[in-house]
Amino acid sequence: MRETVERWARFLAAYIPDDYLPVAIGIAMAWRPGVDPDFWRRGVLFVTGAAALSLFIHGSDNIAGYLHGVDRLASATKRSVKEPKLLVTGEVSLGPARVVTAAMLALSLAIGAYLAVGVPWSVIAVGLLIVALAAQYSVGLSLSYRGLGELVVALSGLGAWVGSGVVTRRLEVAPALVGAMLGLFFASVNACSNQADYAFDRASGRGTLAVRLGPRHHRRVAVAILAGGWCTLVAAVAVRAVPLMTGTMLALVPLHRRQLVALFRGDPLEARRIGFVALRLIFIWVAASVVCDRAWRAA
C-alpha cells in the first residue's frame, strides 16, 4: 500500500502544473478588506478543485502520450528539462496512473458540485464550458491532437472569471479581461512546448497546431499570441479592470522578447523556460498590484 501511494505521489509531483493559478488571480481580484470567512472557505475550496482538475489534465495528457507513443520518442528530451516520463521509464505503472488521474477528476467535480449550490447559472455555465474543453485536451475529443491545444490553454485563463464568480456569486467584466490576458500568456508557453515536441508529435501522428502549420508558421502564431496578451493588458489598464500600477508589468516585455529570440533561433525548450519564468512573475505582479490597491483604498 505504501509503495502504491509513493508511486501516485511521484506521478503527481512530476507534473505539478501552473494552469490553476488564474483561478487564484480571479479570487484575488474579488478580495476586499474585511470579507467574511465564507469568502475564504469558498476560495480555498475552488483553488483546490482547480488544481485537481489541472492535475487530471496533465495526468491524462501523459497517459495519452504514453499510449500513443509520443512520450517514448520524447522521453530523453523531457528528462533533460526535469520532466521525466515516469510511465515510459517504468517508475510508475499505467494502472496507478489511471487511478490517481481519475481520482483528481472526481475530486474536482465533487468540489465543483458543492460550490455550485447558490451560484447563478451564468457562473455555472461558464465554468462547465471551460472544464469540458480543458478536460478534453488529450482525452475525449483530444483537442490538442486537432490543432486546438493553444486555444484550449488560452481559454483556461478564464478560470479567473469563474474564480471571481464563485466567491462573489456574479460575473464581472474585469476578471474576464484579466483571465483572457493570462490565458494568452499561458498559450504562448504551450506554443513553445509544441515547437519542442514537433518532431515527436509528427512522428506519432499527433496533429498539434505546430504539426499542422509547420514550425515556421507556428512561430508566427506564437508571436501573435504574445502580442495579444500584451494588448489585452493595455486594454485592462485602460478600462480600469486592473489598477494603474499593474501597467508597470510592461517591464517584463524584454523577458518575452528573450522568449521569442530563443524560439526563433531554434531553442524552444529555452523559450519555454523563459516563458514560464515570465508567466509566474506575471501572476505575482497582477495579484500583488490588485491586493495592494484594494488595501490602499480601504486604508
Coordinates of C-alpha atoms in Angstrom, one line a residue:
M1 CA 0.0 0.0 0.0
R2 CA 2.8 2.4 1.0
E3 CA 4.6 1.7 -2.3
T4 CA 1.5 2.4 -4.3
V5 CA 0.9 5.7 -2.5
E6 CA 4.5 6.7 -3.2
R7 CA 4.1 5.9 -6.9
W8 CA 1.0 8.0 -7.0
A9 CA 2.8 10.9 -5.3
R10 CA 5.7 10.7 -7.7
F11 CA 3.4 10.7 -10.7
L12 CA 1.6 13.9 -9.4
A13 CA 4.8 15.6 -8.2
A14 CA 6.4 15.2 -11.6
Y15 CA 3.6 17.2 -13.2
I16 CA 2.6 19.9 -10.8
P17 CA 1.1 22.5 -13.2
D18 CA 0.6 26.2 -13.2
D19 CA -2.7 26.4 -15.1
Y20 CA -4.9 26.6 -11.9
L21 CA -3.3 29.9 -11.0
P22 CA -5.7 32.1 -13.0
V23 CA -8.4 30.9 -10.6
A24 CA -6.4 32.3 -7.7
I25 CA -6.0 35.6 -9.6
G26 CA -9.8 35.9 -10.0
I27 CA -10.3 35.3 -6.3
A28 CA -7.6 37.9 -5.5
M29 CA -9.5 40.4 -7.7
A30 CA -12.7 39.7 -5.8
W31 CA -11.0 40.2 -2.4
R32 CA -11.8 43.3 -0.3
P33 CA -10.6 44.0 3.3
G34 CA -13.0 42.6 5.8
V35 CA -14.5 39.8 3.6
D36 CA -16.4 37.2 5.6
P37 CA -15.0 33.7 6.3
D38 CA -17.3 32.2 3.6
F39 CA -15.2 34.0 1.0
W40 CA -12.0 32.3 2.2
R41 CA -13.7 28.9 2.5
R42 CA -15.1 29.0 -1.0
G43 CA -11.9 30.5 -2.4
V44 CA -9.6 27.8 -0.9
L45 CA -12.0 25.0 -2.0
F46 CA -12.2 26.3 -5.5
V47 CA -8.4 26.7 -5.9
T48 CA -8.1 23.1 -4.6
G49 CA -10.7 21.9 -7.2
A50 CA -8.9 23.8 -10.0
A51 CA -5.6 22.3 -9.0
A52 CA -7.1 18.8 -9.0
L53 CA -8.6 19.4 -12.5
S54 CA -5.3 20.7 -13.7
L55 CA -3.5 17.5 -12.4
F56 CA -6.2 15.4 -14.2
I57 CA -5.5 17.3 -17.4
H58 CA -1.7 16.8 -17.1
G59 CA -2.0 13.2 -15.9
S60 CA -4.4 12.3 -18.8
D61 CA -2.0 14.0 -21.3
N62 CA 0.9 11.9 -20.1
I63 CA -1.2 8.7 -20.2
A64 CA -2.4 9.6 -23.7
G65 CA 1.2 10.5 -24.7
Y66 CA 2.4 7.1 -23.4
L67 CA -0.3 5.1 -25.2
H68 CA 0.2 7.0 -28.5
G69 CA 3.9 6.5 -28.3
V70 CA 4.9 10.2 -28.4
D71 CA 6.3 10.1 -24.9
R72 CA 8.6 7.2 -25.8
L73 CA 10.1 9.3 -28.5
A74 CA 10.4 12.5 -26.3
S75 CA 11.5 10.8 -23.1
A76 CA 15.2 11.8 -23.2
T77 CA 14.3 15.4 -24.1
K78 CA 11.8 15.7 -21.3
R79 CA 14.2 14.2 -18.7
S80 CA 16.8 16.9 -19.7
V81 CA 14.3 19.6 -18.6
K82 CA 13.4 17.7 -15.4
E83 CA 10.1 16.5 -16.7
P84 CA 10.7 12.7 -16.7
K85 CA 8.1 10.5 -18.4
L86 CA 7.6 8.1 -15.5
L87 CA 5.3 5.8 -17.4
V88 CA 8.0 5.4 -20.1
T89 CA 10.8 4.7 -17.6
G90 CA 8.6 2.3 -15.6
E91 CA 8.8 4.2 -12.4
V92 CA 5.0 4.4 -12.4
S93 CA 2.8 1.8 -13.9
L94 CA -0.2 2.6 -16.1
G95 CA -2.8 1.2 -13.6
P96 CA -1.9 3.5 -10.6
A97 CA -1.5 6.5 -13.0
R98 CA -5.1 5.9 -14.3
V99 CA -6.4 5.6 -10.8
V100 CA -4.8 8.8 -9.4
T101 CA -5.8 10.7 -12.6
A102 CA -9.4 9.6 -12.3
A103 CA -9.3 10.5 -8.6
M104 CA -8.2 14.0 -9.4
L105 CA -11.2 14.4 -11.8
A106 CA -13.6 13.0 -9.2
L107 CA -12.2 15.4 -6.5
S108 CA -12.5 18.4 -8.9
L109 CA -16.1 17.5 -9.8
A110 CA -17.1 16.9 -6.2
I111 CA -15.8 20.3 -5.1
G112 CA -17.4 22.0 -8.2
A113 CA -20.8 20.4 -7.4
Y114 CA -20.6 21.5 -3.7
L115 CA -19.7 25.1 -4.7
A116 CA -22.3 25.3 -7.4
V117 CA -25.1 25.5 -4.7
G118 CA -26.3 29.1 -4.6
V119 CA -24.2 30.2 -7.5
P120 CA -26.0 31.8 -10.5
W121 CA -26.5 29.6 -13.6
S122 CA -24.4 32.1 -15.6
V123 CA -21.3 31.3 -13.5
I124 CA -22.0 27.5 -13.6
A125 CA -22.4 27.6 -17.4
V126 CA -19.1 29.4 -18.0
G127 CA -17.4 27.1 -15.5
L128 CA -18.8 23.9 -17.1
L129 CA -17.8 25.1 -20.6
I130 CA -14.2 25.7 -19.5
V131 CA -14.0 22.4 -17.6
A132 CA -15.5 20.5 -20.6
L133 CA -12.9 21.9 -23.0
A134 CA -9.9 21.8 -20.7
A135 CA -10.6 18.2 -19.6
Q136 CA -10.6 17.1 -23.3
Y137 CA -7.1 18.5 -24.0
S138 CA -5.8 14.9 -24.6
V139 CA -8.7 12.6 -23.9
G140 CA -12.3 12.6 -25.2
L141 CA -12.2 14.9 -28.2
S142 CA -8.4 15.1 -27.8
L143 CA -8.5 18.8 -28.8
S144 CA -4.7 19.2 -28.7
Y145 CA -4.5 16.4 -31.3
R146 CA -6.7 18.5 -33.5
G147 CA -4.6 21.7 -33.5
L148 CA -6.6 23.3 -30.8
G149 CA -4.2 23.0 -27.9
E150 CA -3.2 26.6 -27.7
L151 CA -6.9 27.7 -27.9
V152 CA -7.8 25.4 -25.0
V153 CA -4.9 26.7 -22.9
A154 CA -5.9 30.3 -23.7
L155 CA -9.5 29.6 -22.6
S156 CA -8.3 28.1 -19.4
G157 CA -7.2 31.6 -18.4
L158 CA -10.9 32.4 -18.0
G159 CA -10.7 30.4 -14.8
A160 CA -10.0 33.9 -13.3
W161 CA -13.5 34.9 -14.4
V162 CA -15.1 31.8 -12.8
G163 CA -13.0 32.0 -9.7
S164 CA -14.2 35.5 -9.1
G165 CA -17.8 34.5 -9.9
V166 CA -17.7 31.6 -7.4
V167 CA -16.8 33.8 -4.4
T168 CA -18.9 36.8 -5.4
R169 CA -21.8 34.9 -7.0
R170 CA -21.8 37.1 -10.1
L171 CA -19.8 37.5 -13.3
E172 CA -17.9 40.7 -13.9
V173 CA -16.0 42.1 -16.9
A174 CA -12.7 42.8 -15.2
P175 CA -11.8 39.2 -14.2
A176 CA -12.8 38.1 -17.7
L177 CA -10.4 40.6 -19.3
V178 CA -7.6 39.7 -16.9
G179 CA -8.3 36.0 -17.5
A180 CA -8.0 36.4 -21.3
M181 CA -4.7 38.1 -20.8
L182 CA -3.3 35.3 -18.5
G183 CA -4.6 32.7 -20.9
L184 CA -2.8 34.2 -23.9
F185 CA 0.5 34.3 -22.0
F186 CA 0.0 30.7 -20.9
A187 CA -0.8 29.7 -24.5
S188 CA 2.5 31.3 -25.6
V189 CA 4.3 28.8 -23.3
N190 CA 2.2 26.0 -24.7
A191 CA 3.2 27.0 -28.2
C192 CA 6.9 26.7 -27.2
S193 CA 6.2 23.2 -25.8
N194 CA 4.6 22.2 -29.1
Q195 CA 7.5 23.5 -31.0
A196 CA 9.9 21.4 -28.8
D197 CA 7.7 18.3 -29.4
Y198 CA 7.2 18.9 -33.1
A199 CA 9.3 16.1 -34.4
F200 CA 7.9 13.6 -31.9
D201 CA 4.3 14.7 -32.4
R202 CA 4.7 14.4 -36.2
A203 CA 6.3 11.0 -36.0
S204 CA 3.5 9.7 -33.7
G205 CA 0.7 11.3 -35.8
R206 CA -0.3 13.8 -33.1
G207 CA -1.8 16.7 -35.1
T208 CA -0.8 19.7 -32.9
L209 CA -1.0 23.2 -34.3
A210 CA 2.7 23.1 -34.8
V211 CA 2.4 19.9 -36.9
R212 CA -0.5 21.3 -38.9
L213 CA 1.1 24.6 -39.7
G214 CA 4.7 23.7 -39.7
P215 CA 7.3 25.2 -37.3
R216 CA 7.9 28.4 -39.3
H217 CA 4.2 29.5 -39.5
H218 CA 3.6 28.2 -35.9
R219 CA 6.3 30.5 -34.6
R220 CA 4.4 33.4 -36.1
V221 CA 1.3 32.3 -34.2
A222 CA 3.4 32.4 -31.0
V223 CA 4.3 36.0 -31.7
A224 CA 0.6 36.9 -32.3
I225 CA -0.4 35.1 -29.1
L226 CA 2.1 37.1 -27.0
A227 CA 1.2 40.4 -28.7
G228 CA -2.4 39.6 -27.9
G229 CA -1.6 39.1 -24.3
W230 CA 0.1 42.5 -24.0
C231 CA -2.6 44.3 -25.9
T232 CA -5.1 42.8 -23.5
L233 CA -3.1 44.1 -20.6
V234 CA -3.2 47.6 -22.1
A235 CA -7.0 47.3 -22.6
A236 CA -7.4 46.1 -19.0
V237 CA -5.5 49.1 -17.6
A238 CA -7.3 51.5 -19.9
V239 CA -10.8 50.4 -18.7
R240 CA -9.6 50.1 -15.1
A241 CA -10.1 46.4 -15.0
V242 CA -6.8 46.4 -13.1
P243 CA -5.1 49.2 -11.1
L244 CA -2.8 51.6 -13.0
M245 CA 0.2 50.1 -11.1
T246 CA -0.4 46.8 -12.9
G247 CA 0.7 48.6 -16.0
T248 CA 4.3 48.5 -14.6
M249 CA 4.2 44.9 -15.7
L250 CA 5.3 46.2 -19.1
A251 CA 8.8 45.9 -17.5
L252 CA 8.5 42.2 -18.3
V253 CA 8.3 42.8 -22.1
P254 CA 12.1 42.2 -22.5
L255 CA 11.7 38.8 -20.9
H256 CA 9.1 37.8 -23.6
R257 CA 11.4 39.3 -26.2
R258 CA 14.1 36.8 -25.0
Q259 CA 11.5 34.0 -25.2
L260 CA 10.8 34.8 -28.8
V261 CA 14.5 35.2 -29.7
A262 CA 15.1 31.7 -28.2
L263 CA 12.2 30.3 -30.1
F264 CA 13.3 31.7 -33.5
R265 CA 16.9 30.6 -33.1
G266 CA 15.6 27.1 -32.7
D267 CA 15.7 26.6 -29.0
P268 CA 12.1 26.1 -28.0
L269 CA 13.0 24.4 -24.6
E270 CA 14.8 27.6 -23.5
A271 CA 12.0 29.7 -24.9
R272 CA 9.6 27.6 -22.8
R273 CA 11.7 28.0 -19.7
I274 CA 11.8 31.8 -20.1
G275 CA 8.1 31.8 -20.8
F276 CA 7.3 30.0 -17.6
V277 CA 9.5 32.4 -15.6
A278 CA 7.7 35.4 -17.2
L279 CA 4.3 33.7 -16.6
R280 CA 4.9 33.2 -12.9
L281 CA 6.2 36.8 -12.5
I282 CA 3.0 38.0 -14.2
F283 CA 0.8 36.0 -11.8
I284 CA 2.6 37.5 -8.9
W285 CA 2.6 41.0 -10.4
V286 CA -1.1 41.0 -11.1
A287 CA -2.1 39.5 -7.7
A288 CA 0.2 41.9 -5.8
S289 CA -1.0 45.0 -7.6
V290 CA -4.6 44.2 -7.2
V291 CA -4.4 43.3 -3.5
C292 CA -2.2 46.3 -2.7
D293 CA -4.6 48.6 -4.5
R294 CA -7.6 47.2 -2.6
A295 CA -5.8 47.5 0.8
W296 CA -4.7 51.1 0.0
R297 CA -8.2 52.2 -1.0
A298 CA -9.6 50.7 2.2
A299 CA -7.0 52.4 4.5

